[in-house]
Coordinates of C-alpha atoms in Angstrom, one line a residue:
M207 CA 5.1 -2.5 -13.6
V208 CA 5.3 -4.7 -11.5
D209 CA 2.5 -7.9 -12.4
L210 CA 0.4 -7.7 -9.7
S211 CA -1.6 -11.6 -11.1
S212 CA 2.4 -13.3 -10.4
I213 CA 2.9 -11.9 -7.1
I214 CA -1.2 -13.0 -6.1
D215 CA -1.6 -16.1 -2.7
H216 CA -5.1 -15.8 -4.4
T217 CA -7.1 -16.5 -1.1
L218 CA -9.6 -18.4 0.2
L219 CA -9.8 -19.4 4.6
K220 CA -13.2 -19.0 5.5
A221 CA -15.1 -21.5 8.4
N222 CA -17.7 -21.4 5.7
A223 CA -16.7 -22.4 2.9
E224 CA -17.0 -25.6 0.1
Y225 CA -15.5 -28.1 -1.5
G226 CA -16.2 -27.1 -4.9
H227 CA -15.3 -23.1 -4.1
F228 CA -11.8 -24.5 -3.7
K229 CA -12.0 -26.3 -6.9
I230 CA -12.9 -22.4 -8.8
L231 CA -10.5 -21.2 -6.5
C232 CA -7.9 -23.5 -8.2
E233 CA -9.5 -22.3 -11.4
Q234 CA -9.3 -19.5 -11.3
A235 CA -5.3 -19.8 -10.2
V236 CA -4.4 -21.1 -13.2
E237 CA -6.7 -18.6 -15.6
N238 CA -5.4 -15.5 -14.1
G239 CA -2.0 -16.8 -12.8
F240 CA -2.0 -16.1 -9.4
Y241 CA 1.2 -17.7 -7.5
S242 CA 0.0 -19.5 -5.9
V243 CA -3.9 -19.9 -3.8
C244 CA -3.7 -19.9 -0.1
V245 CA -6.0 -22.6 1.4
P246 CA -6.9 -24.8 4.5
S247 CA -3.8 -27.9 5.8
F248 CA -7.2 -30.1 5.5
M249 CA -7.1 -29.0 1.6
V250 CA -3.9 -28.9 0.8
K251 CA -4.1 -32.2 -1.3
T252 CA -6.9 -32.1 -3.1
C253 CA -5.5 -28.4 -3.7
K254 CA -2.2 -30.1 -4.8
N255 CA -3.9 -32.4 -7.3
A256 CA -6.8 -29.9 -8.5
L257 CA -3.3 -27.9 -9.6
A258 CA -1.2 -30.4 -10.7
G259 CA 0.4 -29.8 -14.4
T260 CA 0.8 -26.2 -13.4
N261 CA 2.9 -23.6 -12.7
V262 CA 0.5 -22.4 -9.5
K263 CA 1.6 -22.9 -6.1
V264 CA -0.3 -24.6 -2.5
C265 CA 0.9 -22.4 0.3
T266 CA -1.7 -23.3 3.5
V267 CA -1.4 -21.5 7.1
I268 CA 0.0 -23.3 10.2
G269 CA -2.2 -22.4 13.8
F270 CA -4.7 -19.8 12.3
P271 CA -5.8 -17.8 12.5
L272 CA -5.2 -16.4 16.4
G273 CA -2.2 -18.2 16.4
N274 CA -2.5 -19.4 20.4
T275 CA -1.9 -22.4 19.7
D276 CA 1.1 -24.5 21.7
C277 CA 4.0 -24.9 19.2
L278 CA 3.9 -28.7 19.5
S279 CA 1.0 -28.9 17.5
K280 CA 1.9 -25.8 15.1
V281 CA 4.8 -28.1 14.1
A282 CA 2.5 -31.2 13.6
E283 CA 0.5 -28.8 11.6
T284 CA 3.6 -28.4 9.2
K285 CA 4.4 -32.3 8.9
Y286 CA 1.0 -32.6 7.9
A287 CA 1.0 -29.5 5.5
V288 CA 4.3 -30.3 3.6
R289 CA 3.3 -35.3 3.6
H290 CA 0.6 -33.7 2.1
G291 CA 2.5 -31.0 -0.9
A292 CA 2.3 -27.9 0.6
D293 CA 4.8 -25.6 -0.5
E294 CA 4.4 -22.9 1.4
I295 CA 4.1 -22.1 5.0
D296 CA 1.7 -19.2 6.3
A297 CA 2.0 -19.4 10.2
V298 CA 0.6 -17.7 12.5
V299 CA 3.1 -16.8 15.9
N300 CA 1.9 -16.4 19.0
I301 CA 0.6 -13.4 19.6
S302 CA 0.8 -14.0 23.0
A303 CA 4.2 -14.8 24.2
L304 CA 5.5 -11.6 21.6
K305 CA 2.9 -9.2 23.4
S306 CA 4.3 -10.7 26.8
K307 CA 8.3 -10.0 25.5
D308 CA 8.0 -13.6 26.0
F309 CA 11.1 -13.9 22.8
G310 CA 12.5 -17.1 24.3
Y311 CA 9.7 -18.7 22.9
V312 CA 8.6 -16.5 20.7
N313 CA 11.8 -17.9 18.6
K314 CA 11.5 -21.0 19.8
E315 CA 9.2 -21.9 18.3
I316 CA 10.0 -19.7 14.9
F317 CA 13.5 -22.1 15.2
C318 CA 11.5 -24.8 15.0
L319 CA 9.0 -24.2 12.3
R320 CA 12.3 -23.4 10.4
K321 CA 13.2 -26.3 10.7
I322 CA 10.6 -28.1 10.7
A323 CA 9.6 -26.5 6.7
D324 CA 12.9 -27.1 5.4
G325 CA 12.8 -26.3 1.0
K326 CA 9.7 -24.6 1.6
I327 CA 9.2 -21.4 1.4
L328 CA 8.3 -20.3 5.4
K329 CA 6.2 -16.9 6.2
I330 CA 5.9 -16.5 9.7
I331 CA 2.6 -14.2 10.2
V332 CA 2.9 -11.0 12.5
E333 CA -0.6 -9.5 13.0
T334 CA 0.4 -6.0 12.8
A335 CA -3.1 -4.9 14.2
Y336 CA -2.0 -5.6 17.7
L337 CA 2.3 -5.6 17.6
N338 CA 3.7 -0.9 18.9
E339 CA 7.1 -0.1 17.6
E340 CA 9.1 -2.5 19.7
E341 CA 7.4 -5.4 19.3
K342 CA 6.9 -5.5 15.2
T343 CA 10.7 -4.5 15.7
K344 CA 12.0 -7.1 17.4
I345 CA 9.3 -10.1 15.5
A346 CA 11.6 -9.6 12.6
K347 CA 15.0 -9.2 14.3
I348 CA 14.3 -12.7 14.8
I349 CA 11.7 -14.2 11.4
L350 CA 16.0 -12.7 10.1
D351 CA 17.9 -14.2 12.6
N352 CA 16.0 -17.4 11.2
K353 CA 16.6 -17.4 7.7
V354 CA 12.6 -17.4 7.4
D355 CA 11.8 -16.6 4.1
F356 CA 9.2 -14.4 4.5
L357 CA 7.0 -11.6 6.9
K358 CA 3.7 -12.0 6.5
T359 CA 1.2 -8.8 7.7
S360 CA -1.6 -9.9 8.6
T361 CA -3.7 -13.1 9.2
G362 CA -6.8 -10.6 7.8
F363 CA -9.0 -12.2 11.0
A364 CA -7.5 -8.2 13.3
P365 CA -9.4 -5.6 13.3
E366 CA -6.4 -4.2 10.4
G367 CA -4.7 -5.9 8.3
A368 CA -1.9 -4.9 5.5
K369 CA -0.7 -0.8 5.7
V370 CA 1.9 1.1 3.4
E371 CA 4.0 2.5 6.7
D372 CA 4.4 -1.1 8.1
I373 CA 5.2 -2.3 4.7
K374 CA 8.0 0.6 4.8
F375 CA 8.5 0.1 8.7
F376 CA 9.8 -3.4 7.8
K377 CA 11.1 -2.7 4.4
K378 CA 14.0 -0.8 7.1
I379 CA 14.5 -3.3 8.4
L380 CA 14.8 -6.5 7.2
K381 CA 16.7 -5.2 3.7
N382 CA 17.1 -7.6 1.6
G383 CA 17.1 -10.1 4.5
A384 CA 13.7 -11.2 4.2
R385 CA 10.5 -9.9 1.8
I386 CA 7.3 -9.0 2.6
K387 CA 3.5 -10.4 2.1
A388 CA 1.3 -7.4 2.9
S389 CA -2.6 -9.4 3.6
G390 CA -5.7 -8.4 5.4
G391 CA -7.8 -6.0 3.2
I392 CA -5.9 -5.5 0.4
S393 CA -8.8 -5.2 -2.3
D394 CA -8.8 -2.1 -5.3
Y395 CA -5.6 -2.3 -7.3
K396 CA -4.9 1.2 -6.5
Q397 CA -4.2 -0.5 -2.6
A398 CA -2.2 -3.2 -4.3
E399 CA -0.2 -1.3 -6.7
E400 CA 1.2 1.3 -3.1
L401 CA 2.2 -2.1 -0.9
V402 CA 4.5 -3.0 -3.2
R403 CA 5.3 0.1 -3.9
A404 CA 6.7 0.0 -0.8
G405 CA 8.3 -2.7 -0.7
A406 CA 5.7 -6.1 -0.4
N407 CA 7.3 -9.0 -2.3
R408 CA 4.0 -11.0 -2.6
L409 CA 0.2 -10.1 -2.0
G410 CA -2.1 -12.1 0.0
T411 CA -6.1 -12.1 -1.0
S412 CA -8.6 -13.4 -1.4
K413 CA -9.8 -10.4 -3.6
S414 CA -8.1 -11.0 -6.1
L415 CA -10.1 -10.6 -9.2
Q416 CA -11.1 -7.2 -7.8
I417 CA -7.3 -6.0 -7.6
I418 CA -6.7 -6.9 -11.1
N419 CA -9.6 -6.3 -12.8
K420 CA -9.1 -2.7 -11.3
K421 CA -12.0 -2.0 -9.9

């Protein structure tokens, strides 16, 4: 059985989150052995300091949650996050470009992010709720071509989040070339376990405590 705590990115990305909430997030991550905390880029330095001397990583999001900021803005945001101590970068793909079949732009954006995040774990959020099978296949192949570490399913802000069928679909394409982070709407132990069984290597959730306590 997989130790779910060890593969959870303990997440707080609410617009109304207060500084004290991030302090609690870090404390919970240490206490429960979560893999990382996932926080907005402006909180990276604060959380990095709070987690000093622990094994908990700091993950942040880029171009979040819509993915429609231009490539240079995402690059600048990534540079800022890396400079302030981010261990992992979760960047939202330009969904509009992907839906418009501007695969050249999508490839260029991911290529640039991979270069800037060199030495860090890079995850590309593809927002599966908006994609058809052709688009899912194309973005998975672009992720492989650019040696991205993870394909991440969702932001949690779309109509649907992580689904078992999507994890299985991506696993067939990615094989062992890139890992999968399931995220978006994961709220109980059974659902989390099913996603891992389907092939997810990491889980992103704000319901971490609920999940590990099997509620």
